[in-house]
C-alpha atoms as a printed R data frame, in Angstrom:
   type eleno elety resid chain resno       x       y       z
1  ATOM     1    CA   UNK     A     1  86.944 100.130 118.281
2  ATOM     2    CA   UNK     A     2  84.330  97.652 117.316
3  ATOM     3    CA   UNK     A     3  80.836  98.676 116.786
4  ATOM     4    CA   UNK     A     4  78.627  98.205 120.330
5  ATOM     5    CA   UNK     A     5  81.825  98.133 122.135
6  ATOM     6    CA   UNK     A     6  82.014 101.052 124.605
7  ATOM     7    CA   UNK     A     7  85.020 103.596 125.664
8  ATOM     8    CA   UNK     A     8  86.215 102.723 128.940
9  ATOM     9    CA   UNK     A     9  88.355 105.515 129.008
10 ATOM    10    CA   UNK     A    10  87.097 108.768 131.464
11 ATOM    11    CA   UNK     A    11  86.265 111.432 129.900
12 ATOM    12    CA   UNK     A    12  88.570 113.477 132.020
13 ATOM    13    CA   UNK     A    13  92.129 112.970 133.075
14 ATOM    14    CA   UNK     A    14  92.380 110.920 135.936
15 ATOM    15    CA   UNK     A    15  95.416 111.798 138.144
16 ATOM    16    CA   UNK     A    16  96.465 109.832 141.193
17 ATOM    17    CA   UNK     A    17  99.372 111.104 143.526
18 ATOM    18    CA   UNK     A    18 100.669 110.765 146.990
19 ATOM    19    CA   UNK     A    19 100.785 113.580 149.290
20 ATOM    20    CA   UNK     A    20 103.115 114.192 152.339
21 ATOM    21    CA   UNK     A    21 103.140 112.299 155.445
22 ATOM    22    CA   UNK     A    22 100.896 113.529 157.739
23 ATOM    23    CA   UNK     A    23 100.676 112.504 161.712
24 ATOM    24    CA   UNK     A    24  97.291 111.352 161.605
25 ATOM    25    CA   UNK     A    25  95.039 114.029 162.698
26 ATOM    26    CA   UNK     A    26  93.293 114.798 159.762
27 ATOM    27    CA   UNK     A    27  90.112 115.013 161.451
28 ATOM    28    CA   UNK     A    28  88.097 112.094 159.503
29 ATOM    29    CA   UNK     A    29  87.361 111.483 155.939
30 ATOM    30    CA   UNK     A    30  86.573 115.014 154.879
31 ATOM    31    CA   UNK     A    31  89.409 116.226 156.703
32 ATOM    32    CA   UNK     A    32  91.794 113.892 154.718
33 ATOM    33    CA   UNK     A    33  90.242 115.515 151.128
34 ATOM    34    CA   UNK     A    34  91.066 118.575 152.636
35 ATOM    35    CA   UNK     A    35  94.612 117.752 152.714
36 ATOM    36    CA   UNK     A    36  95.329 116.431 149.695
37 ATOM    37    CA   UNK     A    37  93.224 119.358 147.777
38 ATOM    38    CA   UNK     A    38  96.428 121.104 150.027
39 ATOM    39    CA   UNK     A    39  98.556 119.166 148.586
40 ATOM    40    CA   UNK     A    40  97.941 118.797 145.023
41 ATOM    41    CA   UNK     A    41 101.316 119.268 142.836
42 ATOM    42    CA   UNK     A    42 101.511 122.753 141.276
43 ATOM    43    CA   UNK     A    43 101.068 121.831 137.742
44 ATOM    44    CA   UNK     A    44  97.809 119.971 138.496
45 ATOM    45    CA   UNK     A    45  96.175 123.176 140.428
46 ATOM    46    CA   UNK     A    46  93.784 125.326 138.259
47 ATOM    47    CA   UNK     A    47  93.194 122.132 135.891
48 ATOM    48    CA   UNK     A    48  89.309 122.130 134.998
49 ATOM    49    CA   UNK     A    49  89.369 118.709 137.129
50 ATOM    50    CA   UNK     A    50  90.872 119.931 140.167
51 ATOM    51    CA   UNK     A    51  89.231 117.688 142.327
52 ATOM    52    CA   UNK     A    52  91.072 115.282 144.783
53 ATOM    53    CA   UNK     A    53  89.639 113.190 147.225
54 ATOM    54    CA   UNK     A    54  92.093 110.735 149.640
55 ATOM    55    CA   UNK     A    55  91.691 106.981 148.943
56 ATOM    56    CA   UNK     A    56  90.601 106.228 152.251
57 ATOM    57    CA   UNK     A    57  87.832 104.332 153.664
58 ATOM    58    CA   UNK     A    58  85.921 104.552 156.992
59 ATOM    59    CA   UNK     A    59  83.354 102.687 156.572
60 ATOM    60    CA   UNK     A    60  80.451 105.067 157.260
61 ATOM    61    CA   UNK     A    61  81.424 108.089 155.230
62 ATOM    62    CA   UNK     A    62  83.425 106.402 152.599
63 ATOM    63    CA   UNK     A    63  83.020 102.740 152.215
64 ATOM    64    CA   UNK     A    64  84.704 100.798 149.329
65 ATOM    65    CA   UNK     A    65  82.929  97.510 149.342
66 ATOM    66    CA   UNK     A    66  80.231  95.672 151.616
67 ATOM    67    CA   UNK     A    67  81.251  92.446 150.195
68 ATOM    68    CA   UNK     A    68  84.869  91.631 148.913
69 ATOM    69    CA   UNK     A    69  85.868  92.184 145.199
70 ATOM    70    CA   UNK     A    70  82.180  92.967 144.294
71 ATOM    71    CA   UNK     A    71  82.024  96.780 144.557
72 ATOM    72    CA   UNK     A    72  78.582  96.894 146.255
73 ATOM    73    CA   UNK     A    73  77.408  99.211 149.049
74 ATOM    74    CA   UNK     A    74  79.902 101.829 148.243
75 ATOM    75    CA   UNK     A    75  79.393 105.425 149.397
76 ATOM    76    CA   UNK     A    76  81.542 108.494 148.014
77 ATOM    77    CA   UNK     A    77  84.427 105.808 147.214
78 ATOM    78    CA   UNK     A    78  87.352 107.403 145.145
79 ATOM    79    CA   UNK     A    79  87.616 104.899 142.383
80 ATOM    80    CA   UNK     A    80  85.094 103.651 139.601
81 ATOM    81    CA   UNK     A    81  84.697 100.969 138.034
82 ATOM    82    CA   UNK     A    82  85.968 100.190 134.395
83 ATOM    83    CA   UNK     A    83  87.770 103.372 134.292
84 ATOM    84    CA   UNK     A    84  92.013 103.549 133.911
């Protein structure tokens, strides 16, 4: 790495994975984190980062972007920027 360049990298694992279907009920945004900290596959539970949230967006709880491919406005959104 070059000197004054910085790590992208997260300090923690990042893990992304896709839990079962579901029929839609899952009672908002919070409801939805709820079931895919349910869901989370058995050799990620008890990991010190055992923390899933579901890539949704509602745009009131969890809002991805006010204006498109600029990342602004966001509130509790799932993914960062300039991280893998």
């Amino acid at each position: 790495m070059e000197a004054g360049s910085e790590n992208l990298l997260p300090s923690s694992p990042t893990y992304i994975f896709l839990a079962p279907a579901h029929h839609g009920g899952l009672g908002g945004i919070y409801g939805a984190d709820e079931w895919c900290m349910r869901k989370v596959p058995a050799d990620l539970k008890g990991s010190p980062y055992y923390s899933y949230k579901a890539l949704l967006a509602d745009g009131i709880n969890r809002r991805a972007s006010v204006t498109g491919n600029a990342g602004d406005g966001q509130i509790n959104w799932v993914l960062q920027a300039s991280t893998v």
